[in-house]
XYZ file of C-alpha atoms in Angstrom:
684
model
C -0.131 -0.109 0.206
C 1.736 3.374 -1.308
C 2.942 6.029 0.873
C 3.585 6.465 4.792
C 1.740 3.675 6.879
C -0.463 5.299 9.725
C -1.441 1.858 10.483
C 2.371 0.208 11.472
C 2.980 -1.570 13.874
C -0.342 -2.267 15.646
C -0.800 -5.067 18.475
C 1.602 -6.125 21.153
C 5.358 -5.280 21.335
C 8.300 -5.170 23.637
C 10.130 -1.718 24.461
C 12.579 -0.811 27.506
C 9.496 0.782 29.118
C 7.461 -2.475 28.955
C 4.849 -3.506 26.757
C 3.052 -1.269 24.449
C -0.157 -2.125 22.841
C -1.404 -0.490 19.173
C -5.319 -0.785 18.581
C -7.229 1.170 15.991
C -10.318 2.278 16.602
C -11.921 5.651 14.458
C -15.211 5.665 16.314
C -14.397 5.257 19.722
C -14.159 8.011 22.647
C -11.485 6.306 24.607
C -9.768 2.886 24.824
C -8.439 1.255 27.866
C -5.486 -1.217 28.259
C -6.572 -3.579 30.998
C -3.908 -5.753 33.007
C -5.661 -9.014 33.914
C -4.657 -11.214 37.241
C -2.578 -13.910 37.325
C -5.191 -16.749 38.550
C -8.710 -14.760 38.598
C -8.273 -14.051 34.777
C -11.270 -12.212 34.517
C -10.190 -9.764 37.221
C -8.952 -6.236 36.267
C -5.696 -5.247 38.080
C -4.871 -1.986 35.995
C -6.182 -0.005 33.507
C -4.197 2.263 31.346
C -5.643 4.734 29.523
C -4.674 4.694 25.613
C -4.035 8.010 23.678
C -5.083 8.192 20.159
C -3.409 9.906 17.541
C -4.727 11.526 14.328
C -5.050 8.367 12.397
C -7.395 6.848 14.824
C -4.472 4.276 16.362
C -4.632 3.843 20.358
C -1.632 3.441 22.399
C -0.550 2.600 25.809
C 2.836 1.127 27.073
C 3.234 -0.631 30.676
C 5.475 -2.693 32.733
C 2.682 -4.336 34.145
C 2.068 -6.813 31.478
C 5.102 -9.533 30.738
C 4.712 -12.818 28.507
C 2.585 -15.015 29.756
C 0.473 -12.077 30.920
C -3.609 -11.742 30.013
C -4.931 -8.085 28.951
C -8.156 -7.158 27.342
C -8.888 -4.191 25.584
C -12.065 -1.762 26.705
C -13.697 0.607 24.308
C -16.023 3.610 25.334
C -18.196 5.799 22.916
C -21.959 6.710 22.189
C -24.300 4.077 23.373
C -27.402 3.206 21.241
C -26.499 3.824 17.902
C -25.193 1.883 15.205
C -21.795 1.231 16.633
C -21.688 -1.341 19.469
C -19.401 0.533 22.295
C -20.024 -1.185 25.980
C -16.983 0.066 28.307
C -18.143 -2.736 30.665
C -17.166 -5.447 28.126
C -13.330 -7.020 27.447
C -12.529 -7.091 24.036
C -9.931 -9.298 22.702
C -6.835 -7.282 20.554
C -6.978 -7.888 17.338
C -3.545 -8.691 16.744
C -3.295 -10.604 20.103
C -0.567 -13.521 19.492
C -1.919 -15.491 22.119
C -5.489 -16.288 23.228
C -6.545 -17.752 26.002
C -9.922 -18.583 27.944
C -11.076 -18.497 31.698
C -12.784 -20.474 34.039
C -16.216 -18.065 32.965
C -15.634 -18.875 28.949
C -14.582 -15.225 28.609
C -11.766 -14.914 25.972
C -8.515 -13.133 26.530
C -5.281 -11.796 24.702
C -2.409 -13.301 25.926
C 1.220 -11.736 25.674
C 3.644 -14.188 24.302
C 7.562 -14.550 24.013
C 7.922 -15.215 20.192
C 11.684 -16.406 20.711
C 12.342 -19.854 18.652
C 15.457 -21.444 17.408
C 14.741 -22.114 13.659
C 18.602 -24.349 13.602
C 19.254 -23.031 10.312
C 16.058 -24.793 8.606
C 14.951 -23.023 5.574
C 11.653 -23.436 3.712
C 11.334 -26.116 0.938
C 10.445 -23.607 -1.556
C 8.682 -26.354 -3.992
C 7.974 -25.524 -7.395
C 4.411 -25.072 -8.172
C 4.977 -27.551 -10.973
C 6.153 -30.170 -8.129
C 3.668 -29.600 -5.744
C 1.052 -32.091 -4.684
C -1.151 -31.152 -1.953
C -2.434 -32.606 1.108
C -5.457 -31.439 2.486
C -5.985 -32.131 5.996
C -7.505 -31.373 9.500
C -4.617 -30.918 11.616
C -6.750 -33.171 14.280
C -8.250 -35.598 12.856
C -4.932 -36.418 10.536
C -3.565 -38.154 13.671
C -6.018 -38.689 16.247
C -6.386 -42.818 15.631
C -2.612 -42.944 14.684
C -1.003 -45.508 16.691
C 2.062 -44.593 15.655
C 1.799 -41.545 17.495
C 2.144 -41.278 21.260
C -1.302 -41.011 22.643
C -0.748 -37.834 24.642
C 0.467 -36.093 20.890
C -2.274 -37.513 18.754
C -4.493 -35.044 17.038
C -1.710 -32.117 17.892
C 0.654 -29.874 15.908
C 3.084 -32.147 17.572
C 1.576 -35.226 16.260
C 1.476 -34.031 12.878
C 5.004 -33.233 13.005
C 5.818 -36.666 14.532
C 8.324 -39.064 12.623
C 5.489 -41.719 11.727
C 3.392 -38.916 10.415
C 6.011 -37.379 8.418
C 7.182 -40.530 6.914
C 3.314 -41.378 6.140
C 3.294 -37.962 4.430
C 6.468 -38.335 2.463
C 5.992 -41.845 1.413
C 2.653 -40.822 0.124
C 4.597 -38.520 -2.365
C 2.527 -35.580 -1.045
C 5.030 -31.953 -1.068
C 2.628 -29.587 0.789
C 0.474 -29.948 3.603
C -2.851 -27.621 3.562
C -4.277 -27.752 7.136
C -7.954 -26.698 7.695
C -8.095 -23.517 9.606
C -5.315 -23.222 12.753
C -6.401 -19.776 13.895
C -7.733 -19.836 16.963
C -11.874 -20.535 16.946
C -15.019 -21.093 18.394
C -18.377 -22.458 17.692
C -21.030 -20.586 16.476
C -23.834 -19.900 19.042
C -26.104 -22.418 17.299
C -23.842 -25.288 17.842
C -23.301 -24.541 21.377
C -26.684 -24.616 22.111
C -26.697 -28.087 20.599
C -24.040 -29.292 22.067
C -22.216 -29.976 18.646
C -18.632 -28.105 17.933
C -17.191 -26.225 14.798
C -14.856 -29.202 13.657
C -13.750 -27.304 10.765
C -12.624 -24.159 12.378
C -13.810 -21.624 10.086
C -15.074 -19.305 13.026
C -12.318 -17.146 13.761
C -11.625 -15.260 17.046
C -7.983 -13.968 16.169
C -6.135 -14.049 13.240
C -2.581 -13.891 14.792
C -3.099 -16.702 17.788
C -2.968 -20.378 16.951
C -5.840 -22.632 17.815
C -4.534 -23.626 21.451
C -6.723 -27.079 21.635
C -4.500 -28.400 18.974
C -1.386 -28.278 20.886
C -0.172 -31.050 23.395
C -1.366 -30.839 26.926
C 1.936 -29.827 27.931
C 1.879 -26.865 25.716
C -1.702 -25.940 26.654
C -0.384 -26.118 30.397
C 2.273 -23.644 29.937
C 0.267 -21.083 28.216
C -0.033 -19.337 24.660
C 4.022 -19.002 24.152
C 4.361 -22.535 24.621
C 1.606 -23.391 21.807
C 3.225 -21.146 19.648
C 6.412 -22.672 20.047
C 5.062 -26.473 19.588
C 3.203 -24.721 16.083
C 6.822 -23.303 15.525
C 8.264 -26.493 16.113
C 5.880 -28.431 13.785
C 6.929 -26.268 10.904
C 10.331 -26.717 11.307
C 10.114 -30.317 11.161
C 8.183 -30.545 8.577
C 10.451 -28.349 6.702
C 13.463 -30.331 7.442
C 12.076 -33.166 5.884
C 11.264 -31.310 2.685
C 7.449 -30.784 3.115
C 5.847 -27.534 3.099
C 2.987 -26.171 5.091
C 0.207 -24.067 3.698
C -2.676 -22.385 6.098
C -5.943 -22.319 5.237
C -7.039 -18.805 6.378
C -10.651 -17.231 6.965
C -10.325 -13.440 6.576
C -13.831 -12.879 5.003
C -15.822 -12.916 8.147
C -14.985 -13.775 12.086
C -16.851 -15.320 14.834
C -18.979 -12.345 15.663
C -21.830 -13.632 13.480
C -24.403 -11.562 12.702
C -25.843 -8.266 14.258
C -27.134 -10.151 17.147
C -23.746 -12.373 17.511
C -21.068 -12.641 20.575
C -19.122 -9.277 20.752
C -15.417 -10.450 21.362
C -13.352 -7.710 19.326
C -13.902 -5.806 16.065
C -17.457 -5.038 16.492
C -17.008 -3.729 19.737
C -13.743 -1.589 18.902
C -15.412 -0.134 15.233
C -18.026 -2.118 14.116
C -18.796 0.553 11.190
C -15.585 0.337 9.692
C -14.453 -3.566 10.230
C -17.724 -4.985 8.731
C -19.595 -4.163 5.524
C -23.078 -2.312 6.338
C -25.533 -0.833 4.852
C -26.638 2.864 5.208
C -28.769 1.604 7.749
C -26.326 0.032 9.627
C -27.455 -3.480 8.490
C -24.712 -6.174 7.341
C -23.995 -7.286 4.228
C -23.305 -10.799 4.188
C -21.471 -12.532 1.388
C -20.405 -15.383 3.316
C -23.026 -17.092 4.650
C -21.657 -16.514 8.048
C -23.270 -13.469 9.477
C -20.725 -10.746 8.885
C -17.969 -10.190 6.193
C -14.956 -8.066 7.178
C -15.196 -5.087 4.833
C -11.562 -4.971 3.475
C -12.198 -1.537 1.245
C -11.460 -0.327 4.512
C -7.749 0.502 5.554
C -7.807 -0.995 9.038
C -9.501 -4.224 7.903
C -7.203 -4.478 4.838
C -4.039 -3.597 7.316
C -5.324 -6.663 9.503
C -5.355 -8.992 7.209
C -2.182 -8.294 5.526
C -0.439 -7.750 8.975
C -1.861 -11.683 9.587
C -0.453 -12.721 6.480
C 3.335 -11.358 7.080
C 3.066 -12.684 10.901
C 2.586 -15.912 9.784
C 4.715 -16.076 6.731
C 7.540 -14.265 8.425
C 7.635 -14.966 12.325
C 5.795 -18.564 11.679
C 7.682 -19.445 8.408
C 4.216 -20.896 6.557
C 4.904 -21.635 3.115
C 1.363 -20.359 1.981
C -2.347 -19.497 2.091
C -5.422 -21.045 1.019
C -7.995 -18.023 1.342
C -11.685 -19.114 2.248
C -14.105 -17.083 -0.056
C -11.370 -14.989 -1.433
C -13.906 -13.319 -3.612
C -14.920 -11.220 -0.557
C -11.815 -10.052 0.315
C -11.907 -8.370 -3.190
C -14.771 -6.720 -2.935
C -14.903 -2.619 -2.903
C -16.286 0.029 -1.240
C -19.662 -0.814 -3.517
C -19.144 -4.198 -2.794
C -18.238 -5.307 -6.264
C -15.463 -7.598 -6.611
C -12.391 -5.949 -8.308
C -9.436 -8.258 -9.399
C -7.229 -5.095 -8.813
C -8.439 -4.637 -5.629
C -5.785 -2.746 -3.206
C -5.364 -5.468 -0.829
C -5.300 -8.243 -3.405
C -2.130 -6.228 -5.068
C -0.643 -5.466 -1.870
C -0.662 -9.298 -0.669
C 1.209 -10.073 -4.614
C 3.367 -7.143 -3.625
C 4.416 -7.564 -0.471
C 8.176 -9.012 0.168
C 7.145 -10.951 2.610
C 4.948 -12.615 0.880
C 6.855 -12.761 -2.396
C 7.837 -16.740 -1.855
C 4.377 -18.189 -0.389
C 1.994 -20.120 -2.027
C -1.360 -18.166 -2.983
C -4.378 -20.216 -2.982
C -7.738 -18.293 -3.936
C -11.406 -20.123 -2.906
C -12.460 -17.510 -5.988
C -15.870 -17.408 -4.922
C -18.343 -16.326 -1.914
C -22.228 -16.524 -1.795
C -22.973 -12.977 -2.965
C -23.874 -11.092 -5.872
C -21.116 -11.538 -8.590
C -19.134 -13.753 -6.504
C -18.027 -16.759 -8.512
C -14.832 -15.827 -9.901
C -12.907 -18.968 -11.227
C -10.455 -17.131 -13.572
C -10.392 -14.033 -12.198
C -8.214 -13.226 -10.113
C -4.409 -11.612 -11.004
C -1.597 -13.225 -12.125
C 0.293 -14.734 -8.862
C -2.671 -16.301 -7.216
C -3.796 -19.877 -7.829
C -7.665 -20.982 -7.874
C -9.372 -23.989 -6.771
C -11.013 -25.019 -10.073
C -14.584 -26.197 -9.275
C -15.457 -26.711 -13.315
C -12.525 -29.240 -12.788
C -13.931 -30.644 -10.016
C -17.323 -30.943 -11.618
C -16.423 -32.292 -15.000
C -14.408 -35.066 -13.559
C -16.988 -36.058 -11.543
C -19.339 -35.989 -14.292
C -17.290 -38.122 -16.685
C -16.632 -41.042 -14.348
C -19.967 -40.935 -12.392
C -22.892 -39.466 -13.317
C -22.298 -39.842 -16.869
C -21.928 -43.280 -16.375
C -25.124 -43.631 -14.477
C -26.845 -41.630 -17.253
C -25.688 -44.347 -19.860
C -27.105 -46.947 -17.816
C -30.444 -45.127 -16.946
C -31.267 -43.809 -20.331
C -28.867 -45.646 -22.390
C -26.297 -42.889 -23.355
C -23.913 -40.502 -21.360
C -24.815 -36.897 -21.662
C -21.996 -35.984 -23.515
C -18.938 -36.804 -25.049
C -14.954 -36.308 -24.175
C -14.500 -32.784 -25.003
C -14.686 -30.897 -21.674
C -12.794 -33.347 -19.823
C -10.048 -33.178 -22.328
C -10.004 -29.578 -21.643
C -9.682 -29.803 -18.038
C -6.982 -32.656 -18.071
C -4.601 -30.428 -20.523
C -4.946 -27.368 -17.460
C -8.457 -25.548 -18.413
C -6.814 -23.066 -20.860
C -10.439 -21.593 -21.504
C -10.679 -20.658 -17.791
C -7.318 -19.311 -17.264
C -5.822 -16.709 -18.881
C -2.588 -17.451 -21.400
C -0.314 -15.713 -19.222
C -1.259 -17.342 -16.060
C -0.375 -21.001 -17.249
C -1.809 -24.279 -16.061
C -0.523 -24.178 -12.887
C -3.369 -21.365 -12.054
C -5.769 -24.304 -11.664
C -5.694 -25.902 -8.345
C -7.182 -29.122 -9.496
C -9.169 -31.293 -6.962
C -11.818 -33.847 -7.151
C -12.810 -33.389 -3.526
C -12.465 -30.911 -0.225
C -13.053 -30.787 3.108
C -16.527 -30.504 2.556
C -18.689 -32.413 0.228
C -18.315 -36.601 -0.556
C -15.158 -38.154 0.113
C -14.057 -39.744 -3.061
C -15.239 -43.221 -1.956
C -18.528 -41.619 -1.355
C -18.694 -40.296 -4.720
C -18.937 -43.957 -5.870
C -21.231 -45.370 -2.832
C -24.057 -42.389 -2.611
C -26.717 -40.802 -4.662
C -28.013 -38.825 -1.916
C -26.250 -37.105 1.135
C -26.930 -38.586 4.806
C -26.856 -35.576 6.887
C -29.396 -36.258 9.559
C -26.557 -36.171 12.545
C -25.729 -32.587 11.710
C -28.799 -31.026 13.475
C -30.309 -29.378 10.432
C -32.989 -32.168 9.385
C -30.825 -32.836 6.174
C -31.073 -29.215 5.013
C -27.562 -28.260 4.833
C -24.693 -29.781 2.725
C -25.185 -29.353 -1.225
C -27.334 -31.821 -3.200
C -25.330 -31.396 -6.524
C -22.812 -34.371 -5.749
C -22.260 -35.288 -9.571
C -21.888 -38.870 -7.510
C -23.318 -42.553 -8.350
C -23.641 -45.268 -5.887
C -23.264 -47.886 -8.728
C -26.681 -49.472 -7.783
C -26.825 -49.603 -3.664
C -27.070 -46.848 -1.589
C -24.080 -47.233 0.993
C -22.135 -50.081 2.228
C -22.930 -53.325 0.108
C -21.486 -56.668 0.083
C -21.846 -57.166 -3.500
C -18.852 -57.992 -4.751
C -19.098 -56.322 -8.363
C -20.624 -53.172 -7.016
C -17.625 -52.699 -4.388
C -14.791 -53.619 -7.428
C -16.660 -51.348 -9.697
C -16.695 -48.643 -7.019
C -13.009 -49.448 -6.479
C -12.169 -48.633 -10.145
C -14.104 -45.404 -10.004
C -12.062 -44.022 -7.162
C -8.430 -44.715 -9.317
C -10.162 -43.301 -12.055
C -11.029 -40.347 -10.051
C -7.638 -40.071 -8.271
C -5.566 -41.298 -11.714
C -7.217 -38.283 -13.088
C -6.671 -35.896 -10.300
C -2.904 -37.251 -10.645
C -1.869 -36.910 -14.228
C -3.668 -33.539 -15.010
C -1.867 -30.336 -15.754
C -2.520 -28.056 -12.987
C -1.694 -28.662 -9.258
C -3.338 -31.454 -7.798
C -4.948 -31.413 -4.214
C -5.542 -34.781 -2.601
C -8.010 -34.655 0.465
C -6.850 -36.601 3.239
C -7.896 -40.124 3.653
C -9.102 -40.291 -0.479
C -5.667 -42.031 -0.519
C -7.195 -45.089 1.191
C -10.813 -44.806 0.488
C -12.070 -43.146 3.419
C -16.118 -43.153 4.291
C -17.895 -40.335 5.800
C -20.968 -42.762 5.829
C -22.653 -40.454 2.688
C -22.560 -37.138 5.101
C -21.196 -34.343 2.701
C -20.962 -31.455 5.257
C -19.740 -33.163 8.583
C -18.413 -29.600 10.289
C -19.798 -30.689 13.450
C -18.451 -33.801 13.798
C -15.115 -34.262 15.981
C -15.547 -38.044 16.033
C -14.253 -41.235 14.233
C -16.487 -40.156 11.523
C -14.226 -37.544 10.665
C -10.690 -38.680 11.715
C -8.599 -40.644 9.806
C -8.513 -44.430 10.408
C -5.214 -46.210 10.408
C -6.749 -49.709 10.199
C -6.946 -50.345 6.387
C -8.311 -53.184 4.766
C -6.661 -55.071 1.844
C -8.742 -52.589 -0.608
C -7.555 -49.348 0.899
C -4.275 -50.893 1.005
C -4.335 -51.378 -2.874
C -5.721 -47.850 -3.344
C -2.960 -46.350 -1.161
C -0.496 -47.986 -3.329
C -1.796 -46.711 -6.472
C -1.642 -43.083 -5.114
C 2.017 -43.765 -4.113
C 2.321 -45.302 -7.931
C 0.742 -42.154 -9.402
C 2.581 -39.288 -7.251
C 6.042 -41.096 -8.294
C 5.000 -40.963 -11.471
C 3.808 -37.487 -11.767
C 7.296 -36.507 -10.554
C 9.151 -38.700 -12.779
C 7.513 -37.047 -16.168
C 7.375 -33.406 -16.669
C 4.860 -34.046 -19.371
C 1.992 -34.749 -16.929
C 3.211 -31.019 -15.267
C 3.381 -28.462 -17.826
C 3.908 -24.722 -16.400
C 3.362 -23.027 -19.452
C 0.173 -23.368 -21.908
C 1.408 -23.669 -25.443
C 0.747 -21.892 -28.652
C -0.585 -23.335 -31.841
C 2.174 -23.472 -34.223
C 5.056 -22.288 -31.507
C 7.600 -24.329 -29.496
C 7.243 -22.549 -25.659
C 9.641 -23.482 -23.350
C 8.022 -25.647 -20.125
C 4.878 -26.124 -22.203
C 3.434 -29.404 -23.714
C 3.016 -30.342 -27.181
C -0.201 -32.168 -27.460
C -1.794 -34.300 -29.700
C -4.980 -35.850 -29.574
C -5.957 -39.178 -30.966
C -9.342 -41.205 -31.607
C -9.352 -44.903 -30.518
C -8.627 -45.734 -34.216
C -5.081 -43.738 -33.463
C -6.364 -40.829 -35.888
C -6.455 -36.845 -34.856
C -9.898 -36.121 -33.320
C -12.640 -35.581 -35.328
C -15.633 -32.983 -34.419
C -17.869 -35.922 -33.527
C -14.861 -37.652 -31.581
C -15.195 -34.493 -29.312
C -18.652 -34.419 -28.769
C -20.145 -37.770 -28.995
C -21.517 -39.580 -26.266
C -20.986 -42.680 -28.110
C -17.489 -41.891 -28.406
C -16.288 -41.334 -25.462
C -12.199 -42.315 -26.006
C -9.437 -40.353 -26.439
C -5.445 -40.679 -26.982
C -3.637 -37.626 -25.294
C -0.192 -37.664 -26.490
C 1.742 -35.098 -24.601
C 5.535 -34.060 -25.111
C 7.297 -31.293 -22.802
C 9.386 -28.993 -24.316
C 12.073 -28.502 -21.583
C 14.754 -25.140 -21.703
C 17.488 -27.632 -20.362
C 16.371 -31.419 -19.637
C 15.680 -34.255 -21.831
C 12.258 -33.992 -23.629
C 9.892 -36.570 -21.917
C 6.718 -37.779 -23.885
C 3.600 -39.768 -22.334
C 0.032 -41.265 -23.813
C -2.594 -41.209 -21.697
C -5.823 -43.322 -23.154
C -8.847 -42.476 -21.309
C -12.189 -44.388 -22.347
C -15.368 -43.620 -20.609
C -18.036 -46.310 -21.571
C -19.026 -49.492 -19.821
C -18.089 -51.745 -22.726
C -14.510 -52.269 -23.519
C -12.906 -51.175 -26.864
C -10.032 -51.808 -28.963
C -7.733 -49.043 -29.712
C -5.106 -48.456 -32.162
C -1.603 -46.625 -30.565
C -0.790 -43.357 -32.620
C 1.609 -43.449 -35.041
C 3.747 -40.375 -34.406
C 6.783 -38.689 -35.532
C 9.797 -39.955 -32.736
C 7.987 -42.247 -31.324
C 9.410 -45.815 -31.406
C 7.108 -47.506 -28.605
C 4.689 -47.004 -25.678
C 5.733 -48.556 -22.242
C 3.024 -49.080 -20.081
C 3.449 -47.582 -16.629
C -0.079 -47.541 -15.170
C -3.795 -49.219 -15.914
C -6.558 -48.086 -13.724
C -8.360 -51.258 -14.210
C -5.659 -53.337 -12.365
C -4.200 -52.369 -8.731
C -0.364 -53.012 -10.544
C 0.531 -52.267 -14.299
C 2.017 -56.040 -14.690
C -1.267 -57.249 -14.075
C -3.075 -55.343 -17.053
C -3.678 -56.722 -20.580
C -1.521 -54.063 -22.412
C 1.543 -55.052 -20.044
C 4.916 -54.274 -21.742
C 6.241 -52.030 -24.588
C 3.754 -51.455 -27.880
C 4.873 -50.446 -30.983
C 2.907 -47.311 -32.720
C 0.036 -48.808 -35.089
C -0.441 -52.239 -32.159
C -3.918 -52.925 -31.186
C -4.768 -52.818 -27.277
C -7.808 -53.966 -25.734
C -8.893 -51.043 -23.027
C -11.298 -52.309 -20.614
C -14.514 -50.524 -19.531
C -14.259 -47.153 -17.953
C -10.549 -46.827 -17.511
C -7.662 -44.962 -18.312
C -4.027 -46.210 -18.906
C -0.639 -43.856 -19.126
C 2.097 -44.806 -21.353
C 5.738 -43.532 -21.560
C 6.132 -42.831 -25.188
C 9.814 -44.049 -26.081
C 11.979 -41.968 -28.348
């Protein structure tokens, strides 16, 4: 953000005179820094008036507040107006590095000692074309792991345990994307129902790690010990070559709607921090009751400072922005791809090496912005998700029901090749975060086992969660002992994951999909902190086979640059780090319009050749067949290709079991099983 920054150095900091706290409020008449008692944490032992400068920044310094000490802010102003001032209410410092809770349930800021020995360990800095994201819940990943000491299961230290790190490295993922780990709480409605907010999209503070995810020993040591455990997790993951990306929720806060709990921003300056109509009513583009108004400098600065803290002080490797379209809305509440905050994030030197991943939509008018973010951001590609599900599941179901699939293979091909119809040429295929599942929605296995969501246990009479699942149960809803149906489901999972890991773009695997985890048809399990959502480490033989398939696919992706182009190619030009692509039908000749569009012709061969700047050229051939009848395929004859060596076949768990195993000459005829895909390396 250009020019002198009047909002610099907000939050707590240590000075020779004591602890200085700086808070912004443009509407308050007076602010107090309240130091709280060590044992009776709700009792105020000292009130220090804060001084206001010309820019609305209030400041106080006191020697009474030391690391481990707790404090609060009290804001005074006109009562009864649109702003929510109540000088009796203790508020959280928006920049608090630690947040703790008293016996009465009140939340308080805690001053932390931020010192930590990083041991010379640097970030892995994995290039985007080598990145494989693993989206995981911090607690759910290790809560049931028998390989982690019991006292560390479900904690930051549990993720950093050598067994967990070994599992992730062996799987072949490079980047762990954690569901929210900023301090959060459960919504009032869930509290009344006695249910938790398990996912964590209900943030109390943008600078403090969620204390409940720390080990018991760290929690007993206070917020400073919690922060040290978090940093220790990052250090150990970095030492193992793994990155840490945080799912961050800056679009709204835990203060909910106008009648929700007031814990911080609402009590400091409601009209500045939240989007409101002229009459004071909230503008909600998040579906969560409020929306942070990032068109206001103080709110935008809060977001940017939080990102800088986590990237600079805590050394995380990137961020996935929940409902990021809301962050890019201007003073008129319309999305602007050149919004000052979006630009400031890209231009900030502390964030220069971080991965920036947008969930490019919100629930407001004009909120769907896939492909609309500026270069430098990577975006969740929901069109990719939907088309992959359609091709392998809904189209197959349609063919059974109506005798023909709903569409041909052309739209799938665009997705496999990097979605160049969605992302601008200069952004390239790596702008697309490819995914088939995420934390919200069916798991990969449940996509093959349920036609309808099963969300009755969520307390909303099955109204929550999407009905647009694009799934196919293969003839029976839910669990079955029918061997043919189970075999078909397992192959469908292999097709979904195979497409994901063999497509151009950046793949994201949802934790548990690598072994066929089920949530028993619940596609919105946000309020279940139980074995329904925790990963099981007891695997049946078929689950171990799927796990082995994922390990194979991540290895093949690593070994074959043609599967992970950096740039889009241009017709008739040689573009370094792009693919030269040729498309063939089942006869091994160039695709015709009918081949692309006909529901009866759902077979293609995709020959991709990397165009490296320095390394040797790599070529792969991907054969995709989307009908429930087998097909004979003629392998294409192409200049420079002497043969095709089979690397993987989704119809079988191991390549040597496939019909097409071995090396085949161009022009050879091979039998391809129903609804399956094969990957070959094209040999020169």
